[in-house]
Amino acid sequence: MSGGVVGGHGGAVPERAKPRRLPLLPQEARGDKDIQMADNSFSDGVPSDSLEAAKNASNTEKLTDQVMQNPQVLAALQERLDNVSHTPSSYIETLPKAVKRRINALKQLQVKCAHIEAKFYEEVHDLERKYAALYQPLFDKRREFITGDVEPTDAESEWHSETEEEDKLAGDMKNKAVIAEKEAAAAEEPAPRGIPEFWFTIFRNVDMLSELVQEYDEPILKHLQDIKVKFSDPGQPMSFVLEFHFEPNDYFTNPVLTKTYKMKSEPDKADPFSFEGPEIVDCDGCTIDWKKGKNVTVKTIKKKQKHKGRGTVRTITKQVPNDSFFNFFSPLRASGDGESLDEDSEFTLASDFEIGHFFRERIVPRAVLYFTGEAIEDDDNELEGDEEAEDDDDAEINPKV
């Protein structure tokens, strides 16, 4: 309901108003006579349109009074006034000039805090680089187990599951039956090498990635052997590189496909208070050396053309872009010449940055848990917890809901 009130005239106005006779009250009649004389002189000497305007104003005032007595109208007006009067900006505007001056000084301090925070995150990046070197021997061994180059020892293969006690309760007979069945199956089929389709299974399990993978991408991704994260060298601009290592295949000759994400950790000069830590600002892909007829990022279409003069028709073929995960290595570039991107391009770039961050922070460090699905369950539980927290916040803000 709008807070504005509109009044109007409720009936027709006579062409000429007649003089009103005011009854005498049990007070001094002199004042009433003056009113009566003023009324008579006004009606006799003033044009009718002025009288009509006066009557309209009187009717409008009465209608306004009636509307303002409506509780719903009053509540709406009060809410609107409250919203206007209670906004932080409107409050700041009411402060004395000396107080505003001190607030500006606080903003200067806040900008300095943002620059210190940026330095903190630069040191965090150095720390990440240091610990990445400690993780790498474990990740190298992970690759050897996945590819089958190395077989884990019995000690390395030992793992106590949460259902271990339940399994014991099943009894020795059941265990013997399972063992016999496995031995029979092993005798019939050769044991696979390593963990087949390890990374491809992760792509299939994670929604963010499976949405990018087309059916014709799947045979290629089955050749993916490892994904690594490499951080920029000390003293170099902040960045990280995703390396996708492939075994020899029939699709391209590159042993490694790379994607570089450039980052910055400094407050924006135009909006320093928006700084919340390092952010990805751009990315570079790599050239894929496709074997003849194997490029899944393009498709060939046939199109008929009619000659304008002769009227003859010919069929031409041309290549057009095709949906594929491997377009990931030919990313949209962030505009560096001052021109702003359109809304669709900004969304595409933001999605690309999100995927790169997810590879770095989640998938590569916890690959086996995304293979088994355990990490996905954790992510879902975390998301549900965030949603419940938001619901709780809403309940506090709107206790009537």
mmCIF file of C-alpha atoms in Angstrom:
data_model
loop_
_atom_site.group_PDB
_atom_site.id
_atom_site.type_symbol
_atom_site.label_atom_id
_atom_site.label_comp_id
_atom_site.label_asym_id
_atom_site.label_seq_id
_atom_site.Cartn_x
_atom_site.Cartn_y
_atom_site.Cartn_z
ATOM 1 C CA MET A 1 0.000 0.000 0.000
ATOM 2 C CA SER A 2 1.376 3.382 -0.964
ATOM 3 C CA GLY A 3 2.085 5.921 1.703
ATOM 4 C CA GLY A 4 0.695 8.736 -0.438
ATOM 5 C CA VAL A 5 -2.847 10.037 0.108
ATOM 6 C CA VAL A 6 -4.941 11.369 -2.732
ATOM 7 C CA GLY A 7 -8.083 13.430 -2.075
ATOM 8 C CA GLY A 8 -10.929 14.411 -4.445
ATOM 9 C CA HIS A 9 -14.268 16.176 -4.584
ATOM 10 C CA GLY A 10 -17.230 14.007 -3.681
ATOM 11 C CA GLY A 11 -20.022 15.871 -5.478
ATOM 12 C CA ALA A 12 -20.977 18.627 -7.894
ATOM 13 C CA VAL A 13 -20.388 22.282 -6.995
ATOM 14 C CA PRO A 14 -23.279 24.758 -7.533
ATOM 15 C CA GLU A 15 -22.691 27.451 -10.075
ATOM 16 C CA ARG A 16 -23.082 30.097 -7.338
ATOM 17 C CA ALA A 17 -22.967 29.419 -3.653
ATOM 18 C CA LYS A 18 -25.805 30.830 -1.541
ATOM 19 C CA PRO A 19 -25.116 32.793 1.668
ATOM 20 C CA ARG A 20 -25.058 30.635 4.809
ATOM 21 C CA ARG A 21 -26.917 31.706 7.940
ATOM 22 C CA LEU A 22 -24.988 30.812 11.066
ATOM 23 C CA PRO A 23 -27.141 30.294 14.180
ATOM 24 C CA LEU A 24 -26.301 32.348 17.235
ATOM 25 C CA LEU A 25 -24.603 30.464 20.024
ATOM 26 C CA PRO A 26 -25.254 31.176 23.675
ATOM 27 C CA GLN A 27 -22.075 33.302 23.663
ATOM 28 C CA GLU A 28 -21.529 36.887 22.678
ATOM 29 C CA ALA A 29 -23.364 37.379 19.389
ATOM 30 C CA ARG A 30 -21.069 40.104 18.215
ATOM 31 C CA GLY A 31 -18.432 37.825 16.935
ATOM 32 C CA ASP A 32 -21.071 35.681 15.209
ATOM 33 C CA LYS A 33 -22.475 38.747 13.512
ATOM 34 C CA ASP A 34 -19.012 39.617 12.243
ATOM 35 C CA ILE A 35 -18.708 36.101 10.815
ATOM 36 C CA GLN A 36 -22.128 36.438 9.213
ATOM 37 C CA MET A 37 -21.240 39.797 7.671
ATOM 38 C CA ALA A 38 -17.945 38.464 6.399
ATOM 39 C CA ASP A 39 -19.729 35.473 4.905
ATOM 40 C CA ASN A 40 -22.272 37.698 3.156
ATOM 41 C CA SER A 41 -19.691 40.093 1.781
ATOM 42 C CA PHE A 42 -17.528 37.183 0.592
ATOM 43 C CA SER A 43 -20.389 35.512 -1.249
ATOM 44 C CA ASP A 44 -21.537 38.755 -2.786
ATOM 45 C CA GLY A 45 -18.164 40.035 -3.961
ATOM 46 C CA VAL A 46 -16.058 36.973 -4.845
ATOM 47 C CA PRO A 47 -16.371 35.095 -8.191
ATOM 48 C CA SER A 48 -18.011 31.673 -8.168
ATOM 49 C CA ASP A 49 -14.831 29.847 -9.247
ATOM 50 C CA SER A 50 -13.068 30.993 -6.068
ATOM 51 C CA LEU A 51 -15.967 29.678 -4.029
ATOM 52 C CA GLU A 52 -15.789 26.376 -5.867
ATOM 53 C CA ALA A 53 -12.059 26.148 -5.163
ATOM 54 C CA ALA A 54 -12.647 26.826 -1.498
ATOM 55 C CA LYS A 55 -15.327 24.168 -1.344
ATOM 56 C CA ASN A 56 -13.068 21.681 -3.171
ATOM 57 C CA ALA A 57 -10.300 22.350 -0.679
ATOM 58 C CA SER A 58 -12.705 21.826 2.193
ATOM 59 C CA ASN A 59 -13.934 18.515 0.750
ATOM 60 C CA THR A 60 -10.375 17.375 0.074
ATOM 61 C CA GLU A 61 -9.395 18.164 3.646
ATOM 62 C CA LYS A 62 -12.354 16.167 4.964
ATOM 63 C CA LEU A 63 -11.495 13.193 2.733
ATOM 64 C CA THR A 64 -7.861 13.369 3.825
ATOM 65 C CA ASP A 65 -8.950 13.368 7.443
ATOM 66 C CA GLN A 66 -11.083 10.279 6.822
ATOM 67 C CA VAL A 67 -8.242 8.429 5.058
ATOM 68 C CA MET A 68 -5.749 9.332 7.749
ATOM 69 C CA GLN A 69 -8.041 7.774 10.328
ATOM 70 C CA ASN A 70 -7.652 4.396 8.544
ATOM 71 C CA PRO A 71 -5.259 2.268 10.680
ATOM 72 C CA GLN A 72 -3.833 0.474 7.626
ATOM 73 C CA VAL A 73 -2.954 3.755 5.927
ATOM 74 C CA LEU A 74 -1.350 5.086 9.076
ATOM 75 C CA ALA A 75 0.661 1.864 9.530
ATOM 76 C CA ALA A 76 1.934 1.998 5.955
ATOM 77 C CA LEU A 77 2.926 5.641 6.302
ATOM 78 C CA GLN A 78 4.681 4.950 9.594
ATOM 79 C CA GLU A 79 6.598 2.007 8.097
ATOM 80 C CA ARG A 80 7.740 4.124 5.219
ATOM 81 C CA LEU A 81 8.870 6.904 7.525
ATOM 82 C CA ASP A 82 10.680 4.404 9.737
ATOM 83 C CA ASN A 83 12.532 2.923 6.767
ATOM 84 C CA VAL A 84 13.596 6.344 5.583
ATOM 85 C CA SER A 85 14.624 7.640 8.975
ATOM 86 C CA HIS A 86 16.464 4.503 10.125
ATOM 87 C CA THR A 87 18.783 3.869 7.148
ATOM 88 C CA PRO A 88 22.474 4.224 8.033
ATOM 89 C CA SER A 89 23.092 6.806 5.330
ATOM 90 C CA SER A 90 20.243 9.022 6.490
ATOM 91 C CA TYR A 91 21.528 8.766 10.060
ATOM 92 C CA ILE A 92 25.046 9.749 9.008
ATOM 93 C CA GLU A 93 23.655 12.784 7.210
ATOM 94 C CA THR A 94 22.134 14.029 10.469
ATOM 95 C CA LEU A 95 25.454 13.959 12.333
ATOM 96 C CA PRO A 96 27.372 17.175 13.054
ATOM 97 C CA LYS A 97 30.183 18.135 10.722
ATOM 98 C CA ALA A 98 32.829 17.431 13.380
ATOM 99 C CA VAL A 99 31.571 13.862 13.819
ATOM 100 C CA LYS A 100 31.562 13.270 10.033
ATOM 101 C CA ARG A 101 35.171 14.436 9.965
ATOM 102 C CA ARG A 102 36.114 11.794 12.535
ATOM 103 C CA ILE A 103 34.235 9.113 10.570
ATOM 104 C CA ASN A 104 36.312 9.998 7.501
ATOM 105 C CA ALA A 105 39.419 9.477 9.625
ATOM 106 C CA LEU A 106 38.137 6.014 10.574
ATOM 107 C CA LYS A 107 37.714 5.200 6.876
ATOM 108 C CA GLN A 108 41.332 6.169 6.290
ATOM 109 C CA LEU A 109 42.320 3.675 8.994
ATOM 110 C CA GLN A 110 40.095 1.024 7.419
ATOM 111 C CA VAL A 111 41.847 1.397 4.058
ATOM 112 C CA LYS A 112 45.202 0.885 5.789
ATOM 113 C CA CYS A 113 43.777 -2.249 7.454
ATOM 114 C CA ALA A 114 42.761 -3.573 4.032
ATOM 115 C CA HIS A 115 46.307 -3.146 2.714
ATOM 116 C CA ILE A 116 47.731 -4.950 5.744
ATOM 117 C CA GLU A 117 45.225 -7.759 5.187
ATOM 118 C CA ALA A 118 46.369 -8.003 1.556
ATOM 119 C CA LYS A 119 49.962 -8.503 2.743
ATOM 120 C CA PHE A 120 48.726 -11.184 5.137
ATOM 121 C CA TYR A 121 47.186 -13.145 2.264
ATOM 122 C CA GLU A 122 50.371 -12.814 0.228
ATOM 123 C CA GLU A 123 52.222 -14.527 3.062
ATOM 124 C CA VAL A 124 49.488 -17.166 3.232
ATOM 125 C CA HIS A 125 50.141 -17.839 -0.462
ATOM 126 C CA ASP A 126 53.841 -18.304 0.338
ATOM 127 C CA LEU A 127 52.850 -20.731 3.101
ATOM 128 C CA GLU A 128 50.618 -22.651 0.681
ATOM 129 C CA ARG A 129 53.544 -22.947 -1.692
ATOM 130 C CA LYS A 130 55.744 -24.298 1.112
ATOM 131 C CA TYR A 131 53.243 -26.939 2.185
ATOM 132 C CA ALA A 132 52.401 -27.889 -1.406
ATOM 133 C CA ALA A 133 55.985 -29.173 -1.631
ATOM 134 C CA LEU A 134 55.314 -31.360 1.428
ATOM 135 C CA TYR A 135 52.077 -32.729 -0.013
ATOM 136 C CA GLN A 136 53.537 -33.518 -3.427
ATOM 137 C CA PRO A 137 55.383 -36.780 -2.508
ATOM 138 C CA LEU A 138 52.068 -38.140 -1.188
ATOM 139 C CA PHE A 139 50.255 -37.064 -4.345
ATOM 140 C CA ASP A 140 52.990 -38.655 -6.466
ATOM 141 C CA LYS A 141 52.466 -41.949 -4.632
ATOM 142 C CA ARG A 142 48.712 -41.536 -5.131
ATOM 143 C CA ARG A 143 49.294 -41.349 -8.866
ATOM 144 C CA GLU A 144 51.429 -44.494 -8.805
ATOM 145 C CA PHE A 145 48.675 -46.434 -7.037
ATOM 146 C CA ILE A 146 46.030 -45.114 -9.441
ATOM 147 C CA THR A 147 47.992 -45.948 -12.585
ATOM 148 C CA GLY A 148 49.166 -49.296 -11.240
ATOM 149 C CA ASP A 149 52.848 -48.417 -11.542
ATOM 150 C CA VAL A 150 53.232 -49.348 -7.865
ATOM 151 C CA GLU A 151 51.229 -51.813 -5.796
ATOM 152 C CA PRO A 152 50.568 -50.708 -2.186
ATOM 153 C CA THR A 153 51.887 -52.898 0.599
ATOM 154 C CA ASP A 154 49.591 -54.702 3.022
ATOM 155 C CA ALA A 155 50.300 -52.065 5.642
ATOM 156 C CA GLU A 156 49.499 -49.266 3.191
ATOM 157 C CA SER A 157 46.286 -51.021 2.157
ATOM 158 C CA GLU A 158 44.985 -51.544 5.688
ATOM 159 C CA TRP A 159 41.917 -49.461 6.487
ATOM 160 C CA HIS A 160 39.434 -49.873 9.317
ATOM 161 C CA SER A 161 35.955 -48.990 8.112
ATOM 162 C CA GLU A 162 33.178 -47.724 10.348
ATOM 163 C CA THR A 163 31.194 -50.907 9.664
ATOM 164 C CA GLU A 164 34.005 -53.216 10.685
ATOM 165 C CA GLU A 165 32.256 -54.409 13.861
ATOM 166 C CA GLU A 166 29.040 -55.069 11.933
ATOM 167 C CA ASP A 167 30.992 -57.093 9.403
ATOM 168 C CA LYS A 168 32.417 -59.269 12.174
ATOM 169 C CA LEU A 169 28.933 -60.028 13.439
ATOM 170 C CA ALA A 170 28.021 -61.520 10.069
ATOM 171 C CA GLY A 171 29.925 -64.687 10.993
ATOM 172 C CA ASP A 172 32.765 -66.714 9.628
ATOM 173 C CA MET A 173 30.555 -68.639 7.215
ATOM 174 C CA LYS A 174 29.536 -65.499 5.390
ATOM 175 C CA ASN A 175 33.133 -64.301 5.209
ATOM 176 C CA LYS A 176 34.270 -67.621 3.766
ATOM 177 C CA ALA A 177 31.528 -67.490 1.149
ATOM 178 C CA VAL A 178 32.533 -63.976 0.120
ATOM 179 C CA ILE A 179 36.201 -64.924 -0.088
ATOM 180 C CA ALA A 180 35.427 -67.976 -2.193
ATOM 181 C CA GLU A 181 33.285 -65.890 -4.525
ATOM 182 C CA LYS A 182 36.014 -63.299 -4.947
ATOM 183 C CA GLU A 183 38.624 -65.950 -5.623
ATOM 184 C CA ALA A 184 36.422 -67.536 -8.273
ATOM 185 C CA ALA A 185 35.835 -64.156 -9.933
ATOM 186 C CA ALA A 186 39.552 -63.366 -9.813
ATOM 187 C CA ALA A 187 40.324 -66.688 -11.498
ATOM 188 C CA GLU A 188 37.913 -65.922 -14.336
ATOM 189 C CA GLU A 189 38.853 -62.249 -14.919
ATOM 190 C CA PRO A 190 42.329 -60.735 -14.858
ATOM 191 C CA ALA A 191 42.879 -58.167 -12.105
ATOM 192 C CA PRO A 192 42.664 -54.603 -13.480
ATOM 193 C CA ARG A 193 45.710 -52.391 -13.362
ATOM 194 C CA GLY A 194 45.618 -49.656 -10.708
ATOM 195 C CA ILE A 195 42.235 -47.961 -10.174
ATOM 196 C CA PRO A 196 40.483 -47.777 -13.558
ATOM 197 C CA GLU A 197 38.775 -44.509 -14.532
ATOM 198 C CA PHE A 198 39.687 -42.872 -11.223
ATOM 199 C CA TRP A 199 39.576 -39.234 -12.339
ATOM 200 C CA PHE A 200 36.777 -39.808 -14.828
ATOM 201 C CA THR A 201 34.651 -41.183 -11.975
ATOM 202 C CA ILE A 202 35.309 -37.979 -10.019
ATOM 203 C CA PHE A 203 34.135 -35.929 -13.004
ATOM 204 C CA ARG A 204 31.008 -38.057 -13.123
ATOM 205 C CA ASN A 205 30.375 -37.730 -9.364
ATOM 206 C CA VAL A 206 30.764 -33.949 -9.073
ATOM 207 C CA ASP A 207 27.805 -32.052 -10.521
ATOM 208 C CA MET A 208 29.856 -28.955 -11.281
ATOM 209 C CA LEU A 209 32.067 -31.030 -13.598
ATOM 210 C CA SER A 210 29.583 -33.546 -14.970
ATOM 211 C CA GLU A 211 27.553 -30.654 -16.400
ATOM 212 C CA LEU A 212 30.513 -29.766 -18.609
ATOM 213 C CA VAL A 213 31.240 -33.280 -19.847
ATOM 214 C CA GLN A 214 29.624 -34.402 -23.089
ATOM 215 C CA GLU A 215 29.269 -38.029 -24.148
ATOM 216 C CA TYR A 216 32.091 -37.710 -26.673
ATOM 217 C CA ASP A 217 34.371 -36.267 -23.930
ATOM 218 C CA GLU A 218 34.117 -39.406 -21.799
ATOM 219 C CA PRO A 219 36.506 -41.680 -23.768
ATOM 220 C CA ILE A 220 39.147 -38.934 -23.579
ATOM 221 C CA LEU A 221 38.766 -38.322 -19.839
ATOM 222 C CA LYS A 222 39.264 -42.021 -19.198
ATOM 223 C CA HIS A 223 42.889 -41.420 -20.200
ATOM 224 C CA LEU A 224 43.367 -38.775 -17.468
ATOM 225 C CA GLN A 225 45.979 -40.026 -15.002
ATOM 226 C CA ASP A 226 46.537 -37.113 -12.639
ATOM 227 C CA ILE A 227 45.668 -33.508 -11.820
ATOM 228 C CA LYS A 228 48.254 -31.311 -10.116
ATOM 229 C CA VAL A 229 48.262 -27.785 -8.676
ATOM 230 C CA LYS A 230 51.408 -25.691 -9.113
ATOM 231 C CA PHE A 231 51.797 -22.351 -7.320
ATOM 232 C CA SER A 232 53.678 -19.363 -8.701
ATOM 233 C CA ASP A 233 57.340 -18.995 -7.758
ATOM 234 C CA PRO A 234 58.424 -16.621 -4.980
ATOM 235 C CA GLY A 235 58.605 -13.033 -6.166
ATOM 236 C CA GLN A 236 56.295 -13.726 -9.124
ATOM 237 C CA PRO A 237 52.710 -12.426 -9.442
ATOM 238 C CA MET A 238 50.266 -14.560 -7.474
ATOM 239 C CA SER A 239 48.818 -17.410 -9.559
ATOM 240 C CA PHE A 240 48.334 -21.165 -9.721
ATOM 241 C CA VAL A 241 48.386 -23.681 -12.563
ATOM 242 C CA LEU A 242 46.199 -26.769 -12.977
ATOM 243 C CA GLU A 243 48.012 -29.569 -14.799
ATOM 244 C CA PHE A 244 45.958 -32.369 -16.369
ATOM 245 C CA HIS A 245 48.235 -35.332 -17.114
ATOM 246 C CA PHE A 246 47.073 -37.786 -19.816
ATOM 247 C CA GLU A 247 48.431 -41.117 -20.893
ATOM 248 C CA PRO A 248 49.091 -41.545 -24.649
ATOM 249 C CA ASN A 249 45.770 -41.564 -26.479
ATOM 250 C CA ASP A 250 44.156 -41.340 -29.916
ATOM 251 C CA TYR A 251 42.836 -37.793 -29.461
ATOM 252 C CA PHE A 252 45.739 -35.374 -28.916
ATOM 253 C CA THR A 253 49.491 -35.481 -28.542
ATOM 254 C CA ASN A 254 49.828 -33.269 -25.428
ATOM 255 C CA PRO A 255 50.956 -35.251 -22.387
ATOM 256 C CA VAL A 256 49.820 -32.363 -20.172
ATOM 257 C CA LEU A 257 47.047 -29.761 -20.592
ATOM 258 C CA THR A 258 47.373 -26.636 -18.441
ATOM 259 C CA LYS A 259 45.116 -23.888 -17.150
ATOM 260 C CA THR A 260 46.661 -20.866 -15.387
ATOM 261 C CA TYR A 261 44.648 -18.720 -12.980
ATOM 262 C CA LYS A 262 45.994 -15.255 -12.230
ATOM 263 C CA MET A 263 45.231 -13.776 -8.829
ATOM 264 C CA LYS A 264 45.645 -10.536 -6.966
ATOM 265 C CA SER A 265 45.665 -9.673 -3.290
ATOM 266 C CA GLU A 266 45.249 -5.922 -3.113
ATOM 267 C CA PRO A 267 42.300 -3.641 -2.405
ATOM 268 C CA ASP A 268 40.574 -2.052 -5.366
ATOM 269 C CA LYS A 269 41.533 1.613 -5.551
ATOM 270 C CA ALA A 270 37.991 2.585 -6.470
ATOM 271 C CA ASP A 271 36.387 0.419 -3.754
ATOM 272 C CA PRO A 272 38.954 -0.607 -1.110
ATOM 273 C CA PHE A 273 36.299 -1.664 1.416
ATOM 274 C CA SER A 274 35.161 -4.518 -0.862
ATOM 275 C CA PHE A 275 38.438 -6.396 -0.299
ATOM 276 C CA GLU A 276 37.851 -9.866 1.177
ATOM 277 C CA GLY A 277 41.083 -11.607 0.284
ATOM 278 C CA PRO A 278 42.802 -12.879 -2.868
ATOM 279 C CA GLU A 279 40.641 -13.200 -5.959
ATOM 280 C CA ILE A 280 41.073 -14.752 -9.380
ATOM 281 C CA VAL A 281 41.169 -11.965 -11.958
ATOM 282 C CA ASP A 282 42.016 -13.759 -15.217
ATOM 283 C CA CYS A 283 42.975 -17.133 -16.695
ATOM 284 C CA ASP A 284 44.939 -18.605 -19.595
ATOM 285 C CA GLY A 285 44.491 -21.962 -21.274
ATOM 286 C CA CYS A 286 46.698 -23.898 -23.630
ATOM 287 C CA THR A 287 46.670 -25.102 -27.217
ATOM 288 C CA ILE A 288 45.496 -28.689 -27.627
ATOM 289 C CA ASP A 289 47.272 -30.512 -30.424
ATOM 290 C CA TRP A 290 44.340 -32.552 -31.704
ATOM 291 C CA LYS A 291 44.936 -35.462 -33.976
ATOM 292 C CA LYS A 292 43.216 -35.329 -37.339
ATOM 293 C CA GLY A 293 39.455 -35.662 -37.060
ATOM 294 C CA LYS A 294 39.540 -35.969 -33.239
ATOM 295 C CA ASN A 295 38.857 -32.373 -32.143
ATOM 296 C CA VAL A 296 35.661 -32.583 -30.061
ATOM 297 C CA THR A 297 35.522 -28.809 -29.476
ATOM 298 C CA VAL A 298 34.309 -28.201 -33.030
ATOM 299 C CA LYS A 299 31.837 -29.900 -35.320
ATOM 300 C CA THR A 300 31.506 -29.878 -39.077
ATOM 301 C CA ILE A 301 28.197 -28.850 -40.598
ATOM 302 C CA LYS A 302 27.014 -28.803 -44.202
ATOM 303 C CA LYS A 303 25.203 -25.804 -45.563
ATOM 304 C CA LYS A 304 23.628 -25.179 -48.968
ATOM 305 C CA GLN A 305 24.372 -21.919 -50.787
ATOM 306 C CA LYS A 306 22.491 -20.547 -53.771
ATOM 307 C CA HIS A 307 24.310 -18.379 -56.271
ATOM 308 C CA LYS A 308 22.449 -15.070 -56.672
ATOM 309 C CA GLY A 309 23.191 -14.669 -60.364
ATOM 310 C CA ARG A 310 23.181 -18.176 -61.813
ATOM 311 C CA GLY A 311 20.768 -19.711 -59.334
ATOM 312 C CA THR A 312 22.957 -22.750 -58.889
ATOM 313 C CA VAL A 313 23.125 -24.450 -55.494
ATOM 314 C CA ARG A 314 26.296 -25.783 -53.890
ATOM 315 C CA THR A 315 26.973 -27.490 -50.569
ATOM 316 C CA ILE A 316 29.743 -26.155 -48.389
ATOM 317 C CA THR A 317 31.132 -27.492 -45.123
ATOM 318 C CA LYS A 318 32.411 -25.429 -42.229
ATOM 319 C CA GLN A 319 33.426 -25.935 -38.625
ATOM 320 C CA VAL A 320 31.499 -24.362 -35.739
ATOM 321 C CA PRO A 321 32.135 -24.462 -31.966
ATOM 322 C CA ASN A 322 30.901 -27.528 -30.140
ATOM 323 C CA ASP A 323 30.070 -28.003 -26.451
ATOM 324 C CA SER A 324 32.863 -29.887 -24.707
ATOM 325 C CA PHE A 325 34.713 -30.016 -21.398
ATOM 326 C CA PHE A 326 37.888 -29.340 -23.355
ATOM 327 C CA ASN A 327 36.699 -25.797 -24.057
ATOM 328 C CA PHE A 328 37.893 -25.359 -20.460
ATOM 329 C CA PHE A 329 41.382 -24.907 -21.943
ATOM 330 C CA SER A 330 40.254 -22.068 -24.245
ATOM 331 C CA PRO A 331 38.742 -19.739 -21.652
ATOM 332 C CA LEU A 332 37.116 -16.376 -22.078
ATOM 333 C CA ARG A 333 39.607 -13.676 -21.155
ATOM 334 C CA ALA A 334 38.839 -10.946 -18.671
ATOM 335 C CA SER A 335 38.774 -7.578 -20.413
ATOM 336 C CA GLY A 336 42.008 -5.712 -19.827
ATOM 337 C CA ASP A 337 41.444 -2.699 -22.068
ATOM 338 C CA GLY A 338 38.914 -0.944 -19.860
ATOM 339 C CA GLU A 339 35.899 -2.336 -21.684
ATOM 340 C CA SER A 340 33.302 -4.072 -19.553
ATOM 341 C CA LEU A 341 32.050 -7.567 -20.366
ATOM 342 C CA ASP A 342 28.405 -8.253 -21.049
ATOM 343 C CA GLU A 343 26.322 -10.070 -18.457
ATOM 344 C CA ASP A 344 26.606 -13.513 -20.105
ATOM 345 C CA SER A 345 30.386 -13.207 -20.426
ATOM 346 C CA GLU A 346 30.732 -12.150 -16.796
ATOM 347 C CA PHE A 347 28.690 -15.177 -15.715
ATOM 348 C CA THR A 348 30.823 -17.514 -17.868
ATOM 349 C CA LEU A 349 34.039 -16.064 -16.466
ATOM 350 C CA ALA A 350 32.784 -16.267 -12.866
ATOM 351 C CA SER A 351 31.810 -19.918 -13.393
ATOM 352 C CA ASP A 352 35.263 -20.660 -14.820
ATOM 353 C CA PHE A 353 36.934 -19.069 -11.786
ATOM 354 C CA GLU A 354 34.709 -21.093 -9.466
ATOM 355 C CA ILE A 355 35.635 -24.368 -11.174
ATOM 356 C CA GLY A 356 39.352 -23.552 -11.030
ATOM 357 C CA HIS A 357 39.090 -22.739 -7.340
ATOM 358 C CA PHE A 358 37.181 -25.987 -6.717
ATOM 359 C CA PHE A 359 39.871 -28.052 -8.403
ATOM 360 C CA ARG A 360 42.555 -26.366 -6.321
ATOM 361 C CA GLU A 361 40.836 -26.322 -2.926
ATOM 362 C CA ARG A 362 38.726 -29.486 -2.997
ATOM 363 C CA ILE A 363 39.215 -32.024 -5.745
ATOM 364 C CA VAL A 364 42.994 -32.283 -5.947
ATOM 365 C CA PRO A 365 43.655 -32.391 -2.180
ATOM 366 C CA ARG A 366 40.793 -34.851 -1.465
ATOM 367 C CA ALA A 367 40.537 -36.816 -4.701
ATOM 368 C CA VAL A 368 39.894 -40.264 -3.188
ATOM 369 C CA LEU A 369 36.962 -38.915 -1.165
ATOM 370 C CA TYR A 370 35.348 -37.492 -4.303
ATOM 371 C CA PHE A 371 35.958 -40.834 -6.003
ATOM 372 C CA THR A 372 34.132 -42.707 -3.217
ATOM 373 C CA GLY A 373 31.492 -39.977 -2.826
ATOM 374 C CA GLU A 374 32.271 -39.296 0.836
ATOM 375 C CA ALA A 375 33.415 -35.721 0.159
ATOM 376 C CA ILE A 376 30.241 -35.055 -1.821
ATOM 377 C CA GLU A 377 28.154 -36.095 1.181
ATOM 378 C CA ASP A 378 30.226 -33.771 3.367
ATOM 379 C CA ASP A 379 29.702 -30.905 0.901
ATOM 380 C CA ASP A 380 25.943 -31.570 0.868
ATOM 381 C CA ASN A 381 25.806 -31.610 4.682
ATOM 382 C CA GLU A 382 27.801 -28.398 4.814
ATOM 383 C CA LEU A 383 25.438 -26.789 2.310
ATOM 384 C CA GLU A 384 22.412 -27.927 4.306
ATOM 385 C CA GLY A 385 23.989 -26.481 7.447
ATOM 386 C CA ASP A 386 24.477 -23.136 5.718
ATOM 387 C CA GLU A 387 20.855 -23.137 4.565
ATOM 388 C CA GLU A 388 19.643 -23.938 8.072
ATOM 389 C CA ALA A 389 21.753 -21.113 9.443
ATOM 390 C CA GLU A 390 20.189 -18.745 6.909
ATOM 391 C CA ASP A 391 16.733 -19.948 7.939
ATOM 392 C CA ASP A 392 17.605 -19.290 11.584
ATOM 393 C CA ASP A 393 18.751 -15.788 10.695
ATOM 394 C CA ASP A 394 15.492 -15.165 8.856
ATOM 395 C CA ALA A 395 13.518 -16.424 11.859
ATOM 396 C CA GLU A 396 15.353 -13.984 14.098
ATOM 397 C CA ILE A 397 14.707 -11.122 11.728
ATOM 398 C CA ASN A 398 11.066 -12.105 11.221
ATOM 399 C CA PRO A 399 9.989 -13.740 14.494
ATOM 400 C CA LYS A 400 6.365 -13.857 13.367
ATOM 401 C CA VAL A 401 7.151 -16.219 10.499
#
